[in-house]
Structures are given as C-alpha cells and as structure tokens.
Short mmCIF file of C-alpha atoms (C1' of nucleotides) in Angstrom, two decimals:
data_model
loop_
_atom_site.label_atom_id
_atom_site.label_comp_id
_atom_site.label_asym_id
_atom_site.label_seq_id
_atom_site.Cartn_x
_atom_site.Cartn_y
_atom_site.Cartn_z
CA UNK A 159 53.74 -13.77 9.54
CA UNK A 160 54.63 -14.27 5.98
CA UNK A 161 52.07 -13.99 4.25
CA UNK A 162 50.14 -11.11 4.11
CA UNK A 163 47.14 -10.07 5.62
CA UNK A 164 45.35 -10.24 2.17
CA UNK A 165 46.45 -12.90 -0.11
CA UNK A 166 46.17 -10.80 -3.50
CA UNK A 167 45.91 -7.05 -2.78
CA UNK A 168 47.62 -6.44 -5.96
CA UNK A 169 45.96 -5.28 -9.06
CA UNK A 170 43.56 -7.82 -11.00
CA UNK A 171 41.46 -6.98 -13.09
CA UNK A 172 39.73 -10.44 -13.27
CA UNK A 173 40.19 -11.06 -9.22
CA UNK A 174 38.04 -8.08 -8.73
CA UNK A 175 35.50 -8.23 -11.53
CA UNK A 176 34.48 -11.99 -9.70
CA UNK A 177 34.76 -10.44 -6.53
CA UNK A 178 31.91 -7.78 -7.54
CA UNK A 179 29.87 -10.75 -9.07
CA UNK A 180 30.16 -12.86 -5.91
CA UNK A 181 29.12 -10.03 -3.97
CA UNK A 182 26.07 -8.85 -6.11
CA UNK A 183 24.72 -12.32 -6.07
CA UNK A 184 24.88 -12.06 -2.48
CA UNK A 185 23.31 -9.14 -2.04
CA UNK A 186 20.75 -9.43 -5.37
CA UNK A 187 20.04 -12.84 -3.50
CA UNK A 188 19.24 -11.76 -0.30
CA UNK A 189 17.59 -8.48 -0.24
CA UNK A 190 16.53 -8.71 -4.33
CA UNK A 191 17.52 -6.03 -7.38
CA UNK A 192 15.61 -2.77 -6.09
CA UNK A 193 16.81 -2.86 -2.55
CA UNK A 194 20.46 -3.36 -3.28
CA UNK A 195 22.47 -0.63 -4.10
CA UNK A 196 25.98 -0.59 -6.09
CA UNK A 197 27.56 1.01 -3.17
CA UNK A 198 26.57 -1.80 -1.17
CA UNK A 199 27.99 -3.97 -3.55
CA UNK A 200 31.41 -2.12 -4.11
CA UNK A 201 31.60 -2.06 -0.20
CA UNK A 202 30.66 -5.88 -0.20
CA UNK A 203 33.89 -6.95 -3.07
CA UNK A 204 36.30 -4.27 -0.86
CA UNK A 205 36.50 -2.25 -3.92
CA UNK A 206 34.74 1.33 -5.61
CA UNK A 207 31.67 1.62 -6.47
CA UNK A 208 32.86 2.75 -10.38
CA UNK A 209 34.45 -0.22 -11.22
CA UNK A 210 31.04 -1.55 -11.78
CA UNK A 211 30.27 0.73 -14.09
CA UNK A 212 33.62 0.02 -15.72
CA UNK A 213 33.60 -3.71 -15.88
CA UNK A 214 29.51 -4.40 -16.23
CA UNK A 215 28.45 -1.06 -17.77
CA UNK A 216 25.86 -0.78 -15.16
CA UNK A 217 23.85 -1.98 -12.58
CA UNK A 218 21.47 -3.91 -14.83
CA UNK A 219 24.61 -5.11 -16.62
CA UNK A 220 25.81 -6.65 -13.25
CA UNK A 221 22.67 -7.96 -12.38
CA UNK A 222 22.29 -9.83 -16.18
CA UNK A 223 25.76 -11.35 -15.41
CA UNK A 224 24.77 -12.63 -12.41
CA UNK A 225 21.92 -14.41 -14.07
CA UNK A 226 24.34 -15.62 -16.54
CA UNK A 227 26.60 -17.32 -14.09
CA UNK A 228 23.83 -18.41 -12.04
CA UNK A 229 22.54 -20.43 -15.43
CA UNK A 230 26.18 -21.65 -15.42
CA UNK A 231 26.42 -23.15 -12.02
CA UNK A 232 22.38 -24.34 -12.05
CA UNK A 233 23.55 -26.14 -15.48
CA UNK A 234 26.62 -27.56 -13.76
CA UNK A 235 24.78 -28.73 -10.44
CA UNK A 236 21.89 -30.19 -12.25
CA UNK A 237 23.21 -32.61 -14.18
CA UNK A 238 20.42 -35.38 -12.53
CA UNK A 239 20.31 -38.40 -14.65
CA UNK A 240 17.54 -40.46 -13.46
CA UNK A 241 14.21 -39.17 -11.86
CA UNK A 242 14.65 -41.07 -8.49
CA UNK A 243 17.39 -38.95 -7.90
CA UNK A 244 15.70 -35.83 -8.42
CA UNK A 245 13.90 -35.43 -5.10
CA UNK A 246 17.19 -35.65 -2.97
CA UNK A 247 19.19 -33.26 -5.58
CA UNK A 248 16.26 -30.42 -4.98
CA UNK A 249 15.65 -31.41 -1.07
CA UNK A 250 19.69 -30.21 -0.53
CA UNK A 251 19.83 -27.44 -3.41
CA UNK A 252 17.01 -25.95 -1.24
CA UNK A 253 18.75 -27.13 2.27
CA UNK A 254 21.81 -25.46 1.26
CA UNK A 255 20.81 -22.30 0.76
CA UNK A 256 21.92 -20.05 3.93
CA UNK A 257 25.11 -22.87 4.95
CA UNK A 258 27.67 -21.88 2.41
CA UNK A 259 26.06 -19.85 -0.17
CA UNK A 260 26.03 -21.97 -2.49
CA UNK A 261 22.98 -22.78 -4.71
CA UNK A 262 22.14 -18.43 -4.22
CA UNK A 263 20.89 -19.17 -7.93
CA UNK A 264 18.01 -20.47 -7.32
CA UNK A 265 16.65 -17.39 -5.29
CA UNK A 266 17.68 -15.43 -7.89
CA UNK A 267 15.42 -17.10 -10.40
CA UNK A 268 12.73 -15.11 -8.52
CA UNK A 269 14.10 -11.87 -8.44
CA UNK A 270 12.93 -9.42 -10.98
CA UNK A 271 15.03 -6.36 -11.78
CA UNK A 272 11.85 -4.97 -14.13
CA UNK A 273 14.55 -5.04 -17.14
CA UNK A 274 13.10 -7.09 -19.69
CA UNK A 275 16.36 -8.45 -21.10
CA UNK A 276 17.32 -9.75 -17.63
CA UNK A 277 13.84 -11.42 -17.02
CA UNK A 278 14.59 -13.03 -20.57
CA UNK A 279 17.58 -14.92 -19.70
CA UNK A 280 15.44 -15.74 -16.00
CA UNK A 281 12.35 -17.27 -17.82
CA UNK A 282 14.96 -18.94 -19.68
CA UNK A 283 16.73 -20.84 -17.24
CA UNK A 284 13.27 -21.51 -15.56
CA UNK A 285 12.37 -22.69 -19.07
CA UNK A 286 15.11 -25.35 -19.71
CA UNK A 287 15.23 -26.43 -16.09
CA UNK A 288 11.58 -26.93 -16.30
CA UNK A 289 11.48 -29.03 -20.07
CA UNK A 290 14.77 -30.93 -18.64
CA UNK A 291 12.67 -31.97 -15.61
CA UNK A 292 9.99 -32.96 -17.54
CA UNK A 293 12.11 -34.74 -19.83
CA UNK A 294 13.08 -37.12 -16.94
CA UNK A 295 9.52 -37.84 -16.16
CA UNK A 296 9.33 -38.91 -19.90
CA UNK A 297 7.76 -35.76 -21.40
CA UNK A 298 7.87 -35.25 -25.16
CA UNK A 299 7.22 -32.05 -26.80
CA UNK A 300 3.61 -30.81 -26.77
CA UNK A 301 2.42 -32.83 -23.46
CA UNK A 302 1.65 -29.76 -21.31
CA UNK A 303 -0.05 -31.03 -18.85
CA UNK A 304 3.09 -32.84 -17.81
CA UNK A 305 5.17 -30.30 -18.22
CA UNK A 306 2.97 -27.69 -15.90
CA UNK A 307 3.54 -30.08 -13.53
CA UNK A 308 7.15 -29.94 -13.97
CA UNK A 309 6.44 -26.29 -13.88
CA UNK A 310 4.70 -26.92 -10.78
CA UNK A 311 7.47 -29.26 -8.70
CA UNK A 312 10.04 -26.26 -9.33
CA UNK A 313 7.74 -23.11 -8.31
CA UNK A 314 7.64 -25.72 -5.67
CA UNK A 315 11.13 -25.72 -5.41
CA UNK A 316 11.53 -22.38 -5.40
CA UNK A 317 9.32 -20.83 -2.73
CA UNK A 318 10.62 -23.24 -0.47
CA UNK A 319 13.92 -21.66 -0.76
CA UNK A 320 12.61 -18.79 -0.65
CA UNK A 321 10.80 -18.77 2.55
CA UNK A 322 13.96 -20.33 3.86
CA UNK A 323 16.11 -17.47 3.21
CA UNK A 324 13.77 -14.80 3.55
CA UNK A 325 11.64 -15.92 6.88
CA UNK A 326 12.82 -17.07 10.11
CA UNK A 327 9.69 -19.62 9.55
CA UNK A 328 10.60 -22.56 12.33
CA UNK A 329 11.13 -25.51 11.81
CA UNK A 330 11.18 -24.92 8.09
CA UNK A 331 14.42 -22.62 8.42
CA UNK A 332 16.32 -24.68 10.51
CA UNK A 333 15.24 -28.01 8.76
CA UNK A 334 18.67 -29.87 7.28
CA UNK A 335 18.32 -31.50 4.18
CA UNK A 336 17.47 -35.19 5.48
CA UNK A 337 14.38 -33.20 7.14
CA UNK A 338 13.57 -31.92 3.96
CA UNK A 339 14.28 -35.27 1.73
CA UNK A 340 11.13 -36.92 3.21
CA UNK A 341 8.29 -34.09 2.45
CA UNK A 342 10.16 -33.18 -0.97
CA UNK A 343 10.51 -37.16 -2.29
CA UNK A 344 6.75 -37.27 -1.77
CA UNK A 345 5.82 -34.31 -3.06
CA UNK A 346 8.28 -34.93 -6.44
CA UNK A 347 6.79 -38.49 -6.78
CA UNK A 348 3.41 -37.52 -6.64
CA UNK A 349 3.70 -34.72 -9.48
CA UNK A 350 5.97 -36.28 -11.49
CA UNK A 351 5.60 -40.04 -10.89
CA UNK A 352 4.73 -43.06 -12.10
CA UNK A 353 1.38 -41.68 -14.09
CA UNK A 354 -1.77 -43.28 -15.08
CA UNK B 545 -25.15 11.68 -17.81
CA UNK B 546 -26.95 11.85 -14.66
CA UNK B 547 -24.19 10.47 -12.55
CA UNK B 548 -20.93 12.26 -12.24
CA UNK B 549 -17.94 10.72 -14.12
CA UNK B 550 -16.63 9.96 -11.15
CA UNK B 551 -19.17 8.69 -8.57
CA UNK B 552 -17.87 10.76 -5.35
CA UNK B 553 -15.29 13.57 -5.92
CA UNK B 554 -16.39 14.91 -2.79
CA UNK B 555 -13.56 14.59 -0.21
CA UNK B 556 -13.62 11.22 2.08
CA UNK B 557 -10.45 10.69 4.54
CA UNK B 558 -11.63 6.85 4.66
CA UNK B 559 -12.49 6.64 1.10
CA UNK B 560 -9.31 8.24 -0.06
CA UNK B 561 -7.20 6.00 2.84
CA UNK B 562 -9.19 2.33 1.48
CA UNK B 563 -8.03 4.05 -2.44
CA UNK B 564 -4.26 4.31 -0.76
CA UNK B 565 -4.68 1.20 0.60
CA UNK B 566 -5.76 -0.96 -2.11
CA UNK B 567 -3.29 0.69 -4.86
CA UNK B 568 -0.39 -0.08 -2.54
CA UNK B 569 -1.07 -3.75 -1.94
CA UNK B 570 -1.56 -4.03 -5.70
CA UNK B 571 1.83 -2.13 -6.72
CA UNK B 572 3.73 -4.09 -3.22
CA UNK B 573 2.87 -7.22 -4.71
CA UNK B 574 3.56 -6.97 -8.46
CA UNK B 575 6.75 -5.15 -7.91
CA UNK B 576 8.04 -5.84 -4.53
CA UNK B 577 8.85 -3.31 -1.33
CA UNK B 578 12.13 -1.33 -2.53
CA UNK B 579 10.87 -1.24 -6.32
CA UNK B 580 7.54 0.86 -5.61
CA UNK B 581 7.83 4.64 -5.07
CA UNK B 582 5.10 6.83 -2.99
CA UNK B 583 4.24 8.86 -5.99
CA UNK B 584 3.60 5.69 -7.71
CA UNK B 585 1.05 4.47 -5.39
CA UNK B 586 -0.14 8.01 -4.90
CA UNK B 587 -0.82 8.47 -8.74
CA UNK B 588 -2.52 5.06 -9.19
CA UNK B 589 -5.12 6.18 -5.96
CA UNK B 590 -5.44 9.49 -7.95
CA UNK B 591 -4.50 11.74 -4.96
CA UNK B 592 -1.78 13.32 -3.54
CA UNK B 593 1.85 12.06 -1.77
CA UNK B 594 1.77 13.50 0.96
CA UNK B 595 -1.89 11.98 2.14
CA UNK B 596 0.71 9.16 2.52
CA UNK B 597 2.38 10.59 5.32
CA UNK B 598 -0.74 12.14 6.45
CA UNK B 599 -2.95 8.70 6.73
CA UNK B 600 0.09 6.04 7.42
CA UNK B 601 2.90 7.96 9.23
CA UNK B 602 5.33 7.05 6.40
CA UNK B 603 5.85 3.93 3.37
CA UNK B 604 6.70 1.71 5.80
CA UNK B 605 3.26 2.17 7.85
CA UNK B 606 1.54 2.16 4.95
CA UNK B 607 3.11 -1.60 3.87
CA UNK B 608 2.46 -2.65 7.39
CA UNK B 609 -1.29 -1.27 7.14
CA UNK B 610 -1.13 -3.77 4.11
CA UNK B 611 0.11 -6.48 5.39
CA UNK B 612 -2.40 -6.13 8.52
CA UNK B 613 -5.29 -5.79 6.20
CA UNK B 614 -3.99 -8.80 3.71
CA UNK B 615 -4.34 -10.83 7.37
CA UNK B 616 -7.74 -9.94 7.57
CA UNK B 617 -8.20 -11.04 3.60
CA UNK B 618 -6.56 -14.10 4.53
CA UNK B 619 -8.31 -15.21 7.71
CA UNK B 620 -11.56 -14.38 5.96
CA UNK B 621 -11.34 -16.34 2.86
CA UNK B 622 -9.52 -19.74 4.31
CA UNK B 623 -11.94 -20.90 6.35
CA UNK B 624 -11.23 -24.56 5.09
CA UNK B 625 -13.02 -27.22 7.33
CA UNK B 626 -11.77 -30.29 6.07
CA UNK B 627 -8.73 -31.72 4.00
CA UNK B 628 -9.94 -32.79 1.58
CA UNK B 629 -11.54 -29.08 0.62
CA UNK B 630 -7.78 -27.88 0.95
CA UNK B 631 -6.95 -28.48 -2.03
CA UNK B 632 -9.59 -26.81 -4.41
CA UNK B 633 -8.91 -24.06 -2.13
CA UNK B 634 -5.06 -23.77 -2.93
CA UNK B 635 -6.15 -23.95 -6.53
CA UNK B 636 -7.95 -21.29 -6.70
CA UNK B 637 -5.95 -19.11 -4.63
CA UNK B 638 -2.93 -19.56 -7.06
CA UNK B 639 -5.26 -19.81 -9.99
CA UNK B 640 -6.92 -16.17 -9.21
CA UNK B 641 -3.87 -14.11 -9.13
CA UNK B 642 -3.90 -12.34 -12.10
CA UNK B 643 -7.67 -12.28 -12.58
CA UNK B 644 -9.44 -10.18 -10.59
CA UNK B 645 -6.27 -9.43 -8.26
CA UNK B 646 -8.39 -11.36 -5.55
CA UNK B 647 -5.45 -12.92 -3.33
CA UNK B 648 -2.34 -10.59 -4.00
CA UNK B 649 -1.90 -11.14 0.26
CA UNK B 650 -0.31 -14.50 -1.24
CA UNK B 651 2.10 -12.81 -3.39
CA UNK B 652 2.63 -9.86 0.07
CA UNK B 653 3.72 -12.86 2.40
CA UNK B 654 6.73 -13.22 0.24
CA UNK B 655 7.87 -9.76 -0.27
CA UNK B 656 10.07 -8.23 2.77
CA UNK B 657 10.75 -4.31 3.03
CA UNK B 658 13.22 -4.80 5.62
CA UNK B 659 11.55 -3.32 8.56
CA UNK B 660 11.89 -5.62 11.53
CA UNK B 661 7.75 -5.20 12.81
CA UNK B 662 6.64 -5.99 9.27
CA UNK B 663 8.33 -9.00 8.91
CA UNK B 664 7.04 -9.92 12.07
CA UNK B 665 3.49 -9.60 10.93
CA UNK B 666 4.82 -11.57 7.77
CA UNK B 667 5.87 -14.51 9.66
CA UNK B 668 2.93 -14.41 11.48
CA UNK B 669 0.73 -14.69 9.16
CA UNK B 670 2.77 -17.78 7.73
CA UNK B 671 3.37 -19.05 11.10
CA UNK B 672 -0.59 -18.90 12.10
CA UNK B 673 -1.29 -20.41 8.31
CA UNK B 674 0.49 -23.20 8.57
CA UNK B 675 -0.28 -24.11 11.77
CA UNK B 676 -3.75 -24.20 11.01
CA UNK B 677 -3.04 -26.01 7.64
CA UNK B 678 -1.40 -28.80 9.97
CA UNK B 679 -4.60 -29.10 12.54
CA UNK B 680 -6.49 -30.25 9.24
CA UNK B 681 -4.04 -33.14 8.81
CA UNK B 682 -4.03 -34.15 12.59
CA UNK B 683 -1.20 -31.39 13.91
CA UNK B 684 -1.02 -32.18 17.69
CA UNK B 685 1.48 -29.48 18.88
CA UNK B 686 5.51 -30.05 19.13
CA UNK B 687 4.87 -32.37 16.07
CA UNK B 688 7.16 -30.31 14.26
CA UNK B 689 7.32 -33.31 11.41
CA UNK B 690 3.83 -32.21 9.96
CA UNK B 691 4.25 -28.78 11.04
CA UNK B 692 7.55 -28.84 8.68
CA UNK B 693 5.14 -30.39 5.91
CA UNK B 694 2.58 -28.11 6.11
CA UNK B 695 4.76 -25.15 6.01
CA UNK B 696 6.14 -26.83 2.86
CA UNK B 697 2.64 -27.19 1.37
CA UNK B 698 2.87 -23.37 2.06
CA UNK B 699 5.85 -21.92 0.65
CA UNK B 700 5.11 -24.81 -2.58
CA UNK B 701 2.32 -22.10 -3.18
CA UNK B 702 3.33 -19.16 -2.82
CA UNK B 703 5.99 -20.53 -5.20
CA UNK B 704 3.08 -20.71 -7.50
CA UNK B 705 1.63 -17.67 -6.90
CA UNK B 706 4.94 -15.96 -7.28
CA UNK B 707 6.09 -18.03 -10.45
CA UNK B 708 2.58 -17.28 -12.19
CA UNK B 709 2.22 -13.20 -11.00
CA UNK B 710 5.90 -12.33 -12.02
CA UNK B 711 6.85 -14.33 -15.33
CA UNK B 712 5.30 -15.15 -18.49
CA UNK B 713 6.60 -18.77 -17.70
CA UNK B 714 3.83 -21.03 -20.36
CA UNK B 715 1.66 -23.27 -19.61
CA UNK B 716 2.11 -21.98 -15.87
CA UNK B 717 0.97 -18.18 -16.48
CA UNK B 718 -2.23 -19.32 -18.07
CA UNK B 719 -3.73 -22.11 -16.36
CA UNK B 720 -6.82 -22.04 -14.98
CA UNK B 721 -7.83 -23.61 -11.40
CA UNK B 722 -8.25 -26.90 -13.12
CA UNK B 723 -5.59 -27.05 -15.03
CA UNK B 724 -3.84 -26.43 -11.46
CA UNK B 725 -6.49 -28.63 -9.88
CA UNK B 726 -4.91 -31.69 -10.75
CA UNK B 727 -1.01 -31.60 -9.88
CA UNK B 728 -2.17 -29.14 -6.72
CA UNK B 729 -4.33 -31.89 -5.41
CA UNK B 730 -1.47 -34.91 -5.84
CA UNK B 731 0.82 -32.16 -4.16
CA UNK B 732 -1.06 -32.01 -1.18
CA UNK B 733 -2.01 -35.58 -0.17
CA UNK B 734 0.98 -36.72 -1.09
CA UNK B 735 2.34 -34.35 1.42
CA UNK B 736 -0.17 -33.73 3.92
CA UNK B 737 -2.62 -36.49 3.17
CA UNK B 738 -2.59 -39.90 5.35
CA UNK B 739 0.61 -40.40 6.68
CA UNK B 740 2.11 -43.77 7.84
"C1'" DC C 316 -24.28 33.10 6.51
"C1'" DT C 317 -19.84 32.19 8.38
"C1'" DC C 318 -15.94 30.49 10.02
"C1'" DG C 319 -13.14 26.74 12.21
"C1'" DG C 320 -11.26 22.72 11.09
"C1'" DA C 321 -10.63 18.87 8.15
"C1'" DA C 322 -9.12 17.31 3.32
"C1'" DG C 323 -6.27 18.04 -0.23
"C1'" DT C 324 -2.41 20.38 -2.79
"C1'" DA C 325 2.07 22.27 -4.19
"C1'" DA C 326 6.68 23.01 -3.51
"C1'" DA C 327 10.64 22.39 -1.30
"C1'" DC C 328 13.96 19.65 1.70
"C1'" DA C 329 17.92 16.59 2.57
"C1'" DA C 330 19.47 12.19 1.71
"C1'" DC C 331 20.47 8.80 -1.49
"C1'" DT C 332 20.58 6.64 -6.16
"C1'" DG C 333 23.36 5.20 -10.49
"C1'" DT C 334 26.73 7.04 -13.43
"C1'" DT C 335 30.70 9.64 -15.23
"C1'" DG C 336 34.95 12.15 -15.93
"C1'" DA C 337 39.30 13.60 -14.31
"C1'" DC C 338 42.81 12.20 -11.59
"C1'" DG C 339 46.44 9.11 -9.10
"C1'" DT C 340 49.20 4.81 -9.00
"C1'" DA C 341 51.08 0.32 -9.39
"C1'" DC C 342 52.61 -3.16 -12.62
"C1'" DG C 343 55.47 -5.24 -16.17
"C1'" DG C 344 57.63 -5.07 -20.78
"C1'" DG C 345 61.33 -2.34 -22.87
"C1'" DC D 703 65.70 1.79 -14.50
"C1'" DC D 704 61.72 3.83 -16.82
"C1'" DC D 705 57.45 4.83 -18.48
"C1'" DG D 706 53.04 3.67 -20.87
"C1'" DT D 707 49.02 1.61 -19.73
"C1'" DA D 708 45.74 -0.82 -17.36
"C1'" DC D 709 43.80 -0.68 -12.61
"C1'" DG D 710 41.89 1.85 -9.09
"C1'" DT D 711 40.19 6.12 -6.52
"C1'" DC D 712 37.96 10.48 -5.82
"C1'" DA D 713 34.60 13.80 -6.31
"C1'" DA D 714 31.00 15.55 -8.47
"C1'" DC D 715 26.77 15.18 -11.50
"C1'" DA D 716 21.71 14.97 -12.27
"C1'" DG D 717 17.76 12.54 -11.03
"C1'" DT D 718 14.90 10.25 -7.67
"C1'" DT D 719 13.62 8.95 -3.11
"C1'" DG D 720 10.56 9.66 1.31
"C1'" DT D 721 9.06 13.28 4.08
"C1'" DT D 722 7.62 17.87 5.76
"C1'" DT D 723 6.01 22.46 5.71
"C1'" DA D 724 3.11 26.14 4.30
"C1'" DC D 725 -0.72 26.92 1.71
"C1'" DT D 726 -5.47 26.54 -0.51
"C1'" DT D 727 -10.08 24.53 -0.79
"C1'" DC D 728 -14.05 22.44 0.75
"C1'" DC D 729 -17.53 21.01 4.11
"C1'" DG D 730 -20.82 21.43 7.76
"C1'" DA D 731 -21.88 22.73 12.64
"C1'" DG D 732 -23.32 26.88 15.08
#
DNA sequence: CTCGGAAGTAAACAACTGTTGACGTACGGG
DNA sequence: CCCGTACGTCAACAGTTGTTTACTTCCGAG
C-alpha cells in the first residue's frame, strides 16, 4: 500500500479541533449533553480527552460550538425560497437523520445542557428558523397567531426527528423520506396554508 | 394551629414511596435521565437517598417505576371516543404542561436513560398510543400508511410538549389550549382526518 | 410495658466526572 | 542540521455520582 493506513496522522491543530466537534455532535445528538461524557468524545475524534479543554475551554464550551455550527449548517440547508417547497425540504431533513448524519442539528435544537448561554444561542436558532418560516407563509411582524403556528409546524418538525432517532417506533423509523413527504405536505399546508 | 405544619410526619413506606415517585417524574421530565441526581430527587421528596435504593432497587428502577406509572396516567386520561374529540384533547395535553404539571408522562416518553427494559416500556407506550390514535381514524391492522400518520400526529406533540416545557420560545411557551386549539385541530385532520 | 421489626438516617465506598499541570514529541523555519 | 514552539499525552486532582452498610428512631402487636 502507499498510502497509509490513516490519511493525516500528523499534527493539526485544526484537523483535530473538527474532529472533536464532529464527534460531540454525534454523541450530544444521540444520547444528549448530560449523558455524554468528554472521554467519550476524545475516544470518539481518536484523540485525548484534554485537548478539549485546550481548544473549547470546556465541556460547555464544546457543546456552545456545536450549537454554533449547527446554526451554520441549518442556515446553509434552509435556504427554502417558496412555501411549496417547504414540506419536502423538512419531510427529508427529518428522513435523513440516522442515513448519513447529516441534518444531527436539528436534534440538537432540543437538547438542553442547563447552561443558559448555550440555550440562548438554541432559542435563537429556533427563533429565526421559526420568523423565517413564517415569513414564507406571509407573516409580518406582530401577527402571532401565525407565527405560533410556524412555531407549531417546527416543534412538529422536531419531535418527529426525534422519535426517529431516539425510538425504534415502526414504521415511523424505517419510513424514507417519500413516506414521510405525504403526512408532512399535509400537515405543513394545513398550518401554514392558504388562510382565511 | 391545630393541624401540624406538616399534615403526617409520622412515617408511611407508601406515602414516602408515592413522595419519591412523584418528585422523580417531575425532575425526569424537566431535566432529562442523565441530568437528575438521586439526592436531587431525594431532597425535593424531603427524605433520605438511600430510601431510593431501599423502595426501587436503584435510579434506574425508580425511572422505570415512572415510566410504568406515567402508563397508567396515560391510559387513564385518553380515553378519546371519537375523532373529532382528539383534538381538544391534544390541546390540552400540550397546553397543561407547565400548569399544574398534569401530563409530564408526555414530556417522559421522550426522554431515554439508556437502559434497554425502559425503553421498552417507552416504546410501548408510544407503540400502544398510536395504535389506538389510528383505530379512531379507521386503522385496520398492517395499514402501516395511517399507522405512520398517526405516529406522526404523535411525535408532532410531544414536539410541542417538549418545545413549550424546555424553552422560553414566545408565543409558544405561553399559549393557552386555545391559542393551541386552532393550529392543533388543522394539524390533525389534515393528517388523520378523512383521507382519500 | 416492651421489644421485634419496620422506617428513616448518616457516613462511607468505589467508580466516574470535568479539568489541569507537567511532561514528551514532532514539525518546520532558521 | 537544529531547536523553539505548537501539538499531543499522561497522570493526577477535587468533586460528584449511585449504592451499600451500620446505625438510630419510631410504631404497634403481644
């Protein structure tokens, strides 16, 4: 072979610093803040357990940074222009959860770490996503009954993924996102459609 | 005073177990599994740690003996005949959360401690739930189509409940049952209601 | 009255938590 | 080639966790 076993075993400071995020959001994901240690983390990334300490400050410090990238990526992937395509966008955010990882941000939304700068930048995202839902459905600031029921479509949102990646719940578990499109479009459309 | 400040000090195995009891579903669901500590639970009943032990064999018998009693909550106060009552009845589950602390067995299906029988009585619970949830809408068994639905009509909320005990997301935290009323109902007919 | 057992308490335990400081070691500019 | 410095490891720390053991206190049957 010529390559090595591992690609980049040399020293990187920024390699291994996203390694330990990657693996936290994992784990934070999955199992939530209390039950996750930084060992389990460290162990997770291939790396010790004080380079969290030295790159995040702390455990709380990791966990924020998650959140932080997680706001990132649900900023990038949610970039939905009209509201007709909103139901499909959240039927395979929440599909994808347990294929490749991916959207692990929105579980995290619902994970409380009991540090109140942490659940700041939470109820933040959950804020904006919320106001820039309701903004599609042609909400304008003060209207809150339509945006509760923006609020609404994303808690929504949000325990379904959660039950997915926390249950073994059949069929919902196994259901692929064209399973899901069908009980999600009508559910969207009747919260946030065409109103009286 | 005639009465004693507090009504029986006299020592009462079942009365101190039902004081365990109820101070560990409360602390469970606000703060999840991993997050609560024995001597919190202990202090909050007003009695001692080790009664733990004593009256549920360890933490995780006594979040079982929760989860077993939240069942019994459950089965007792969803007797739903019809459909159409289904809604109102969602309402004012996820309405009542923070009020009187009636239906924290919502918030309890969603948090996991990790232990294998637990989660079994978890997804039990859910699994039983829905299924009955789908009878009301015309479930015939192996229709897994409206079994999927109803479990989504589920997990939508305990998204709700979850969103509404855990952040200070506004208008969500404060509505009332008929502020929730409203979107609630479209939720569920859209999904459950006559289907094509 | 009394005494056996149940109810409750206090203290200690081993294991585990997050965090830190001192200590190696590889990398890259000189 | 060399060596300072950033990267990584190791081991120990103080505090907390769930659990157990020995002990005290209360109640009520005999």
């Amino acid at each position: 072979m010529t390559s090595s076993p591992t690609p980049t075993k040399r020293r990187d400071a920024a390699r291994t610093r996203q390694a330990l995020l990657e693996a936290a959001r994992a784990r934070f994901a999955s199992d939530g803040y209390a039950a996750t240690t930084v060992r389990d983390i460290a162990d997770d990334a291939g790396v010790n357990v004080a380079l969290i300490s030295r790159y995040f400050s702390s455990k709380e410090g990791l966990f924020e940074a998650c959140l932080t990238t997680a706001a990132d990526d649900f900023h990038r992937s949610t970039g939905a222009t009209t509201l007709n395509e909103v139901p499909e966008r959240i039927a395979e955010q929440a599909a994808g959860i347990d294929s490749d990882g991916v959207p692990r941000y929105l579980v995290l939304l619902l994970r409380s770490s009991g540090d109140a700068r942490a659940d700041e930048i939470r109820i933040g995202m959950l804020r904006t996503f919320a106001e820039r839902l309701a903004a599609l459905a042609g909400w304008e600031e003060g209207d809150d009954r339509l945006l509760l029921r923006a609020q609404v479509t994303i808690a929504a949102a949000l325990g379904i993924a959660l039950l997915r990646s926390t249950t073994t719940l059949e069929p919902l578990r196994s259901a692929t996102k064209e399973d899901l499109l069908s009980p999600v479009t009508d559910l969207i459309t009747a919260i946030l459609g065409n109103r009286a």
